[in-house]
Amino acid sequence: MEDTLLKKKLEDIRLYMRSNFLDCFIVINYESSSRSTSRFLTGFQGTFCIIFISQEDFDFYTDSRYLEYVEYGYKSLNVKIYDGNLIQLLKKLLSAFKPGAKIGYEASNISVRFYKRFFEVFKNFSFVGCEDIFLSLRTKKNASEIDNIKKAVIISEKSYLESIERFEYGMSEKDFSALLEYRMRINGADSCAFETIVASGKRSCMPHGYASDKKIEKGDIVIVDFGACLNGLNSDITRVFCVNKIDPRYKKAYDVILSAQNLAIEASRPGMLSSDLDGVARGIIKKYGLSSYFTHTLGHGVGYDVHEEPKISKNSSYILESGNVFTIEPGVYFPGDFGVRVEDTILLTEKGHQNFCSLTKEIIKL
Ligand SMILES: [Mn+2]
């Protein structure tokens, strides 16, 4: 990561710290607990690091497993090696502060056990959970983040096309997910963004189904929800295909959510309330009498985490701004029968939006 990018992020974080009266902020990436935060701040991809930020200092610690790795890629971070004693390290980092000092941390990334073991022993300080410290920094993507998400979308779309070309009757959901995940890796993904969802036949009525041993059969509708991760940034796409024939009932439901999705994408622009955008899609689905089957939010931010802010939800008061990257993914699910969903990852621009996805949204028949 370029020093200037880190510098800019640190400026914003320090400003937040001043306005929230925090004396310092500590990122604890312990067995991946804050992996996406450390990626976002420094580009470091490892599963362990401690990042300390005060008005004057920035310290980055990792353990000896990453010694060679940081030597090559992260010299500018001036990395220090952690010797395995976290209490001692925290003692050292906090020694400059007076009793009553406020120490910021990400409460959602720390277990109760961790808190008791490592934070509660410092009775003189008050530990303050600051979940929103990175909110505006992470929701407004910079050029290199946008570029990586775009590339992750290209990798996933290419891989999806290659996988449906290689689809064979008799494959199980797991077979197809393995094929797609393999293609994503071959095409340059660092990893999959998440466990690929392949839900066929009746299983498609599970909005977050998983790939099972079920064979994909003739007549089935198949929901495939997939994404690639590149340099820590993710893509998220959903497409459906049918095997051998397209049941008119599937097509009918799909056409409703597709028009809801297209209209919501069309409407997406900065300055809009997130809940209003959700309402655009929900309104169409309601018009067709299917609103009780659209059981989840319209979308979510995508970045260093697959699910992050801003949520595109009827309960969200977030005002969308350019640089936001999020999904638009309406779906309807009929219990015990079938489900359909379509999902694109889009970027808000100054003037409106840009859809990163170009994969056809027609139901493909295989
Ligand atoms: Mn999604």
CSV table of C-alpha atoms and ligand atoms in Angstrom, one decimal:
chain,number,residue,atom,x,y,z
A,1,MET,CA,0.0,0.0,0.0
A,2,GLU,CA,1.2,3.5,-0.8
A,3,ASP,CA,2.3,5.5,2.2
A,4,THR,CA,0.1,8.4,1.1
A,5,LEU,CA,-3.1,6.3,1.3
A,6,LEU,CA,-2.2,5.2,4.8
A,7,LYS,CA,-1.4,8.8,5.7
A,8,LYS,CA,-4.8,10.0,4.5
A,9,LYS,CA,-6.6,7.2,6.4
A,10,LEU,CA,-4.6,8.0,9.6
A,11,GLU,CA,-5.5,11.7,9.3
A,12,ASP,CA,-9.2,10.8,9.2
A,13,ILE,CA,-8.9,8.3,12.1
A,14,ARG,CA,-7.1,10.9,14.2
A,15,LEU,CA,-9.7,13.4,13.5
A,16,TYR,CA,-12.4,10.9,14.7
A,17,MET,CA,-10.3,10.2,17.8
A,18,ARG,CA,-10.1,13.9,18.7
A,19,SER,CA,-13.8,14.5,18.3
A,20,ASN,CA,-14.6,11.4,20.3
A,21,PHE,CA,-11.9,12.1,23.0
A,22,LEU,CA,-10.0,8.9,22.4
A,23,ASP,CA,-6.4,8.8,23.5
A,24,CYS,CA,-5.6,6.0,21.2
A,25,PHE,CA,-7.1,3.3,19.0
A,26,ILE,CA,-6.0,-0.4,18.9
A,27,VAL,CA,-6.9,-2.9,16.1
A,28,ILE,CA,-6.7,-6.5,17.4
A,29,ASN,CA,-6.4,-8.9,14.5
A,30,TYR,CA,-6.2,-12.1,16.5
A,31,GLU,CA,-6.7,-15.3,14.4
A,32,SER,CA,-8.3,-13.1,11.7
A,33,SER,CA,-10.6,-11.3,14.1
A,34,SER,CA,-10.0,-7.9,12.4
A,35,ARG,CA,-8.5,-9.2,9.2
A,36,SER,CA,-10.6,-6.9,7.0
A,37,THR,CA,-9.7,-3.9,9.1
A,38,SER,CA,-6.0,-4.6,8.9
A,39,ARG,CA,-6.3,-5.1,5.1
A,40,PHE,CA,-8.2,-1.9,4.8
A,41,LEU,CA,-5.6,0.1,6.8
A,42,THR,CA,-2.4,-1.4,5.6
A,43,GLY,CA,-3.0,-4.0,2.9
A,44,PHE,CA,-1.5,-6.7,5.3
A,45,GLN,CA,-3.3,-10.0,4.5
A,46,GLY,CA,-2.1,-12.0,7.5
A,47,THR,CA,-4.2,-13.5,10.3
A,48,PHE,CA,-2.4,-11.8,13.2
A,49,CYS,CA,-1.4,-8.2,13.8
A,50,ILE,CA,-1.8,-5.5,16.4
A,51,ILE,CA,-2.1,-1.9,15.1
A,52,PHE,CA,-1.8,1.0,17.6
A,53,ILE,CA,-2.8,4.5,16.6
A,54,SER,CA,-2.4,7.7,18.7
A,55,GLN,CA,-2.2,11.3,17.7
A,56,GLU,CA,1.6,11.0,17.5
A,57,ASP,CA,2.3,7.3,16.8
A,58,PHE,CA,1.5,4.5,14.5
A,59,ASP,CA,2.8,1.0,15.4
A,60,PHE,CA,2.3,-2.2,13.6
A,61,TYR,CA,3.1,-5.5,15.3
A,62,THR,CA,3.0,-9.0,13.8
A,63,ASP,CA,4.5,-12.3,14.8
A,64,SER,CA,7.5,-14.1,13.5
A,65,ARG,CA,5.5,-16.2,11.0
A,66,TYR,CA,5.1,-13.0,8.9
A,67,LEU,CA,8.7,-11.7,9.3
A,68,GLU,CA,9.8,-12.5,5.7
A,69,TYR,CA,6.4,-11.4,4.3
A,70,VAL,CA,6.4,-8.0,5.8
A,71,GLU,CA,10.1,-7.5,5.0
A,72,TYR,CA,9.3,-7.7,1.3
A,73,GLY,CA,5.9,-6.0,1.1
A,74,TYR,CA,5.4,-3.8,4.1
A,75,LYS,CA,8.7,-2.2,4.8
A,76,SER,CA,7.2,1.3,5.0
A,77,LEU,CA,5.0,0.1,8.0
A,78,ASN,CA,8.2,-0.1,10.1
A,79,VAL,CA,6.8,-3.4,11.4
A,80,LYS,CA,7.8,-4.6,14.9
A,81,ILE,CA,7.8,-8.2,15.8
A,82,TYR,CA,5.4,-9.4,18.6
A,83,ASP,CA,7.0,-11.8,21.1
A,84,GLY,CA,3.8,-13.6,22.1
A,85,ASN,CA,3.0,-11.7,25.3
A,86,LEU,CA,0.0,-9.5,24.6
A,87,ILE,CA,-0.4,-8.2,28.2
A,88,GLN,CA,3.2,-7.0,28.1
A,89,LEU,CA,2.7,-5.4,24.7
A,90,LEU,CA,-0.5,-3.6,25.8
A,91,LYS,CA,1.3,-2.4,29.0
A,92,LYS,CA,4.1,-0.9,26.8
A,93,LEU,CA,1.7,0.7,24.4
A,94,LEU,CA,-0.6,2.2,27.1
A,95,SER,CA,2.3,3.3,29.4
A,96,ALA,CA,2.2,6.9,28.0
A,97,PHE,CA,-1.4,7.4,29.1
A,98,LYS,CA,-2.8,8.7,32.4
A,99,PRO,CA,-5.5,6.9,34.4
A,100,GLY,CA,-8.9,7.4,32.9
A,101,ALA,CA,-7.5,7.5,29.3
A,102,LYS,CA,-10.0,6.3,26.7
A,103,ILE,CA,-8.8,3.4,24.5
A,104,GLY,CA,-10.8,2.8,21.3
A,105,TYR,CA,-11.2,-0.7,19.8
A,106,GLU,CA,-13.6,-2.6,17.6
A,107,ALA,CA,-16.0,-4.3,20.1
A,108,SER,CA,-17.6,-6.4,17.4
A,109,ASN,CA,-14.4,-8.1,16.6
A,110,ILE,CA,-13.4,-9.1,20.1
A,111,SER,CA,-14.8,-12.0,22.2
A,112,VAL,CA,-15.9,-11.6,25.7
A,113,ARG,CA,-13.1,-14.0,26.7
A,114,PHE,CA,-10.5,-11.8,25.0
A,115,TYR,CA,-11.9,-8.7,26.6
A,116,LYS,CA,-11.7,-10.2,30.1
A,117,ARG,CA,-8.3,-11.7,29.6
A,118,PHE,CA,-6.5,-8.8,28.0
A,119,PHE,CA,-8.5,-5.6,28.5
A,120,GLU,CA,-10.1,-5.9,31.9
A,121,VAL,CA,-6.7,-6.2,33.6
A,122,PHE,CA,-6.1,-2.6,32.7
A,123,LYS,CA,-8.4,-1.2,35.3
A,124,ASN,CA,-7.1,2.4,35.0
A,125,PHE,CA,-8.3,2.8,31.5
A,126,SER,CA,-11.7,2.9,29.8
A,127,PHE,CA,-12.0,0.8,26.7
A,128,VAL,CA,-14.5,2.2,24.2
A,129,GLY,CA,-16.1,0.2,21.4
A,130,CYS,CA,-16.1,2.3,18.3
A,131,GLU,CA,-17.8,0.5,15.5
A,132,ASP,CA,-18.3,3.5,13.4
A,133,ILE,CA,-14.7,4.7,13.3
A,134,PHE,CA,-14.1,3.4,9.8
A,135,LEU,CA,-17.6,3.8,8.6
A,136,SER,CA,-17.2,6.8,6.3
A,137,LEU,CA,-13.7,5.7,5.3
A,138,ARG,CA,-14.8,2.2,4.3
A,139,THR,CA,-18.1,3.1,2.6
A,140,LYS,CA,-16.5,5.6,0.3
A,141,LYS,CA,-14.1,3.5,-1.8
A,142,ASN,CA,-10.9,4.9,-3.3
A,143,ALA,CA,-9.7,4.3,-6.8
A,144,SER,CA,-7.6,1.3,-6.0
A,145,GLU,CA,-10.3,-0.4,-4.0
A,146,ILE,CA,-12.8,0.2,-6.9
A,147,ASP,CA,-10.3,-1.2,-9.3
A,148,ASN,CA,-9.9,-4.4,-7.3
A,149,ILE,CA,-13.6,-4.9,-6.8
A,150,LYS,CA,-14.1,-4.4,-10.6
A,151,LYS,CA,-11.4,-7.0,-11.3
A,152,ALA,CA,-12.9,-9.4,-8.8
A,153,VAL,CA,-16.3,-9.0,-10.7
A,154,ILE,CA,-14.6,-9.7,-14.0
A,155,ILE,CA,-12.9,-12.8,-12.6
A,156,SER,CA,-16.2,-14.1,-11.2
A,157,GLU,CA,-18.2,-13.5,-14.3
A,158,LYS,CA,-15.7,-15.1,-16.6
A,159,SER,CA,-15.5,-18.1,-14.2
A,160,TYR,CA,-19.3,-18.4,-14.2
A,161,LEU,CA,-19.5,-18.5,-18.0
A,162,GLU,CA,-16.7,-21.1,-18.1
A,163,SER,CA,-18.5,-23.2,-15.4
A,164,ILE,CA,-21.9,-23.3,-17.1
A,165,GLU,CA,-20.1,-24.3,-20.3
A,166,ARG,CA,-18.7,-27.2,-18.4
A,167,PHE,CA,-22.0,-28.1,-16.6
A,168,GLU,CA,-23.0,-31.8,-17.0
A,169,TYR,CA,-26.1,-33.6,-16.1
A,170,GLY,CA,-25.6,-35.6,-13.0
A,171,MET,CA,-23.4,-33.0,-11.3
A,172,SER,CA,-24.2,-32.3,-7.6
A,173,GLU,CA,-24.5,-28.8,-6.1
A,174,LYS,CA,-21.1,-29.4,-4.5
A,175,ASP,CA,-19.6,-30.5,-7.9
A,176,PHE,CA,-20.8,-27.3,-9.5
A,177,SER,CA,-19.6,-25.0,-6.7
A,178,ALA,CA,-16.2,-26.7,-6.8
A,179,LEU,CA,-16.0,-26.2,-10.5
A,180,LEU,CA,-16.9,-22.5,-10.2
A,181,GLU,CA,-14.5,-21.9,-7.3
A,182,TYR,CA,-11.7,-23.7,-9.2
A,183,ARG,CA,-12.3,-21.5,-12.2
A,184,MET,CA,-12.2,-18.4,-10.0
A,185,ARG,CA,-8.8,-19.4,-8.6
A,186,ILE,CA,-7.5,-20.3,-12.1
A,187,ASN,CA,-8.7,-16.9,-13.3
A,188,GLY,CA,-6.7,-15.1,-10.6
A,189,ALA,CA,-8.8,-14.8,-7.5
A,190,ASP,CA,-6.8,-14.9,-4.3
A,191,SER,CA,-9.7,-16.9,-2.8
A,192,CYS,CA,-13.5,-17.1,-3.0
A,193,ALA,CA,-15.2,-14.1,-1.4
A,194,PHE,CA,-17.4,-16.6,0.5
A,195,GLU,CA,-18.6,-20.2,0.3
A,196,THR,CA,-20.3,-20.4,-3.1
A,197,ILE,CA,-24.1,-21.0,-2.8
A,198,VAL,CA,-25.5,-23.5,-5.2
A,199,ALA,CA,-29.2,-24.2,-4.4
A,200,SER,CA,-31.2,-26.3,-6.8
A,201,GLY,CA,-34.8,-27.5,-7.1
A,202,LYS,CA,-36.7,-27.1,-3.8
A,203,ARG,CA,-33.5,-26.1,-2.1
A,204,SER,CA,-33.6,-22.8,-4.1
A,205,CYS,CA,-36.2,-21.5,-1.6
A,206,MET,CA,-33.4,-21.1,1.0
A,207,PRO,CA,-32.2,-17.5,0.5
A,208,HIS,CA,-28.8,-18.5,2.0
A,209,GLY,CA,-28.7,-22.1,1.0
A,210,TYR,CA,-25.3,-23.9,0.7
A,211,ALA,CA,-24.0,-26.4,-1.9
A,212,SER,CA,-25.1,-29.8,-0.8
A,213,ASP,CA,-24.7,-33.4,-2.2
A,214,LYS,CA,-28.0,-33.1,-4.0
A,215,LYS,CA,-27.8,-33.9,-7.7
A,216,ILE,CA,-28.9,-31.0,-10.0
A,217,GLU,CA,-31.8,-32.6,-11.9
A,218,LYS,CA,-33.6,-31.9,-15.1
A,219,GLY,CA,-36.4,-29.3,-14.5
A,220,ASP,CA,-34.5,-27.8,-11.6
A,221,ILE,CA,-34.0,-24.1,-11.1
A,222,VAL,CA,-30.5,-23.4,-9.7
A,223,ILE,CA,-29.5,-20.3,-7.7
A,224,VAL,CA,-25.7,-19.6,-7.8
A,225,ASP,CA,-24.4,-16.9,-5.5
A,226,PHE,CA,-20.7,-16.4,-5.9
A,227,GLY,CA,-17.8,-14.0,-5.6
A,228,ALA,CA,-14.1,-13.6,-5.9
A,229,CYS,CA,-11.6,-11.9,-3.5
A,230,LEU,CA,-8.7,-10.0,-5.0
A,231,ASN,CA,-6.2,-8.1,-2.8
A,232,GLY,CA,-8.6,-8.3,0.1
A,233,LEU,CA,-11.6,-6.9,-1.9
A,234,ASN,CA,-14.6,-8.8,-2.8
A,235,SER,CA,-17.3,-9.2,-5.5
A,236,ASP,CA,-20.8,-10.6,-5.0
A,237,ILE,CA,-23.1,-11.8,-7.8
A,238,THR,CA,-26.2,-14.1,-8.1
A,239,ARG,CA,-27.5,-15.7,-11.2
A,240,VAL,CA,-30.0,-18.5,-11.9
A,241,PHE,CA,-30.1,-21.2,-14.5
A,242,CYS,CA,-32.6,-23.9,-15.3
A,243,VAL,CA,-31.8,-27.4,-16.4
A,244,ASN,CA,-33.4,-28.8,-19.6
A,245,LYS,CA,-36.5,-26.6,-19.4
A,246,ILE,CA,-37.7,-23.4,-17.8
A,247,ASP,CA,-40.9,-23.8,-15.8
A,248,PRO,CA,-43.2,-20.9,-16.7
A,249,ARG,CA,-43.8,-20.4,-12.9
A,250,TYR,CA,-40.0,-19.8,-12.4
A,251,LYS,CA,-39.9,-17.4,-15.3
A,252,LYS,CA,-42.9,-15.5,-14.0
A,253,ALA,CA,-41.4,-15.0,-10.5
A,254,TYR,CA,-38.0,-14.2,-11.9
A,255,ASP,CA,-39.4,-11.6,-14.3
A,256,VAL,CA,-40.8,-9.7,-11.3
A,257,ILE,CA,-37.6,-9.6,-9.3
A,258,LEU,CA,-35.6,-8.8,-12.4
A,259,SER,CA,-37.7,-5.8,-13.2
A,260,ALA,CA,-37.5,-4.8,-9.5
A,261,GLN,CA,-33.7,-5.1,-9.7
A,262,ASN,CA,-33.4,-3.1,-12.9
A,263,LEU,CA,-35.6,-0.3,-11.6
A,264,ALA,CA,-33.6,-0.2,-8.3
A,265,ILE,CA,-30.3,0.0,-10.2
A,266,GLU,CA,-31.7,2.7,-12.5
A,267,ALA,CA,-32.8,4.7,-9.5
A,268,SER,CA,-29.5,4.4,-7.6
A,269,ARG,CA,-27.8,7.7,-7.1
A,270,PRO,CA,-25.9,9.7,-4.5
A,271,GLY,CA,-28.1,11.7,-2.0
A,272,MET,CA,-30.8,9.0,-2.0
A,273,LEU,CA,-31.9,7.5,1.3
A,274,SER,CA,-30.9,3.8,1.5
A,275,SER,CA,-34.5,2.9,2.7
A,276,ASP,CA,-36.0,4.7,-0.4
A,277,LEU,CA,-33.8,2.6,-2.7
A,278,ASP,CA,-35.0,-0.6,-0.9
A,279,GLY,CA,-38.5,0.8,-1.4
A,280,VAL,CA,-38.1,1.0,-5.2
A,281,ALA,CA,-37.6,-2.7,-5.5
A,282,ARG,CA,-40.0,-3.6,-2.7
A,283,GLY,CA,-42.7,-1.5,-4.4
A,284,ILE,CA,-42.6,-3.5,-7.6
A,285,ILE,CA,-42.6,-6.8,-5.8
A,286,LYS,CA,-45.6,-5.7,-3.8
A,287,LYS,CA,-47.4,-4.7,-6.9
A,288,TYR,CA,-47.3,-8.3,-8.0
A,289,GLY,CA,-48.5,-9.5,-4.6
A,290,LEU,CA,-45.2,-11.1,-3.7
A,291,SER,CA,-43.9,-8.8,-1.0
A,292,SER,CA,-44.3,-11.4,1.8
A,293,TYR,CA,-41.9,-13.7,-0.1
A,294,PHE,CA,-39.1,-11.0,-0.4
A,295,THR,CA,-37.8,-11.7,3.1
A,296,HIS,CA,-34.4,-10.0,3.2
A,297,THR,CA,-32.9,-6.6,2.6
A,298,LEU,CA,-32.3,-5.3,-1.0
A,299,GLY,CA,-28.6,-5.2,-0.7
A,300,HIS,CA,-25.4,-4.6,1.3
A,301,GLY,CA,-22.1,-2.8,1.0
A,302,VAL,CA,-19.2,-4.9,-0.5
A,303,GLY,CA,-15.6,-4.2,0.1
A,304,TYR,CA,-13.0,-5.7,2.5
A,305,ASP,CA,-15.9,-7.6,4.0
A,306,VAL,CA,-18.5,-9.2,1.7
A,307,HIS,CA,-21.3,-7.8,3.9
A,308,GLU,CA,-20.5,-4.3,5.2
A,309,GLU,CA,-22.1,-0.9,5.3
A,310,PRO,CA,-24.1,0.6,3.8
A,311,LYS,CA,-27.0,-1.8,4.2
A,312,ILE,CA,-29.7,-1.2,1.6
A,313,SER,CA,-32.6,-1.8,3.8
A,314,LYS,CA,-36.0,-0.4,4.6
A,315,ASN,CA,-34.7,0.4,8.1
A,316,SER,CA,-31.6,2.2,7.1
A,317,SER,CA,-31.4,6.0,7.4
A,318,TYR,CA,-28.0,6.1,5.5
A,319,ILE,CA,-27.8,8.6,2.8
A,320,LEU,CA,-26.0,7.1,-0.2
A,321,GLU,CA,-22.9,8.8,-1.6
A,322,SER,CA,-20.6,8.5,-4.5
A,323,GLY,CA,-17.9,5.9,-3.9
A,324,ASN,CA,-20.4,3.5,-2.2
A,325,VAL,CA,-20.2,0.0,-3.6
A,326,PHE,CA,-23.1,-2.3,-2.8
A,327,THR,CA,-25.3,-5.1,-4.1
A,328,ILE,CA,-28.8,-4.9,-5.4
A,329,GLU,CA,-30.3,-8.4,-4.9
A,330,PRO,CA,-34.1,-8.8,-4.7
A,331,GLY,CA,-35.4,-12.4,-4.4
A,332,VAL,CA,-38.6,-14.2,-3.7
A,333,TYR,CA,-38.7,-17.6,-1.9
A,334,PHE,CA,-41.8,-19.9,-1.8
A,335,PRO,CA,-41.3,-22.4,1.1
A,336,GLY,CA,-41.0,-26.0,0.0
A,337,ASP,CA,-41.4,-25.0,-3.7
A,338,PHE,CA,-38.7,-22.8,-5.2
A,339,GLY,CA,-36.9,-19.4,-5.0
A,340,VAL,CA,-35.3,-16.9,-7.4
A,341,ARG,CA,-32.8,-14.1,-6.9
A,342,VAL,CA,-30.7,-11.9,-9.1
A,343,GLU,CA,-27.7,-9.8,-7.8
A,344,ASP,CA,-25.3,-7.3,-9.2
A,345,THR,CA,-22.5,-5.3,-7.5
A,346,ILE,CA,-22.7,-1.6,-8.3
A,347,LEU,CA,-20.8,1.6,-7.7
A,348,LEU,CA,-22.3,5.0,-7.0
A,349,THR,CA,-20.7,7.7,-9.1
A,350,GLU,CA,-21.1,11.5,-8.9
A,351,LYS,CA,-23.7,11.4,-11.6
A,352,GLY,CA,-25.5,8.2,-10.8
A,353,HIS,CA,-24.2,4.7,-10.8
A,354,GLN,CA,-22.1,2.2,-12.7
A,355,ASN,CA,-23.0,-1.5,-12.7
A,356,PHE,CA,-19.8,-3.6,-12.5
A,357,CYS,CA,-21.7,-6.7,-13.7
A,358,SER,CA,-22.3,-7.4,-17.4
A,359,LEU,CA,-23.3,-11.1,-17.2
A,360,THR,CA,-26.6,-11.8,-18.9
A,361,LYS,CA,-29.6,-11.7,-16.5
A,362,GLU,CA,-31.8,-13.9,-18.7
A,363,ILE,CA,-32.5,-17.3,-17.1
A,364,ILE,CA,-30.1,-19.6,-19.0
A,365,LYS,CA,-31.3,-23.0,-20.0
A,366,LEU,CA,-28.6,-25.7,-19.8
B,1,MN,MN,-25.0,-10.5,-1.5
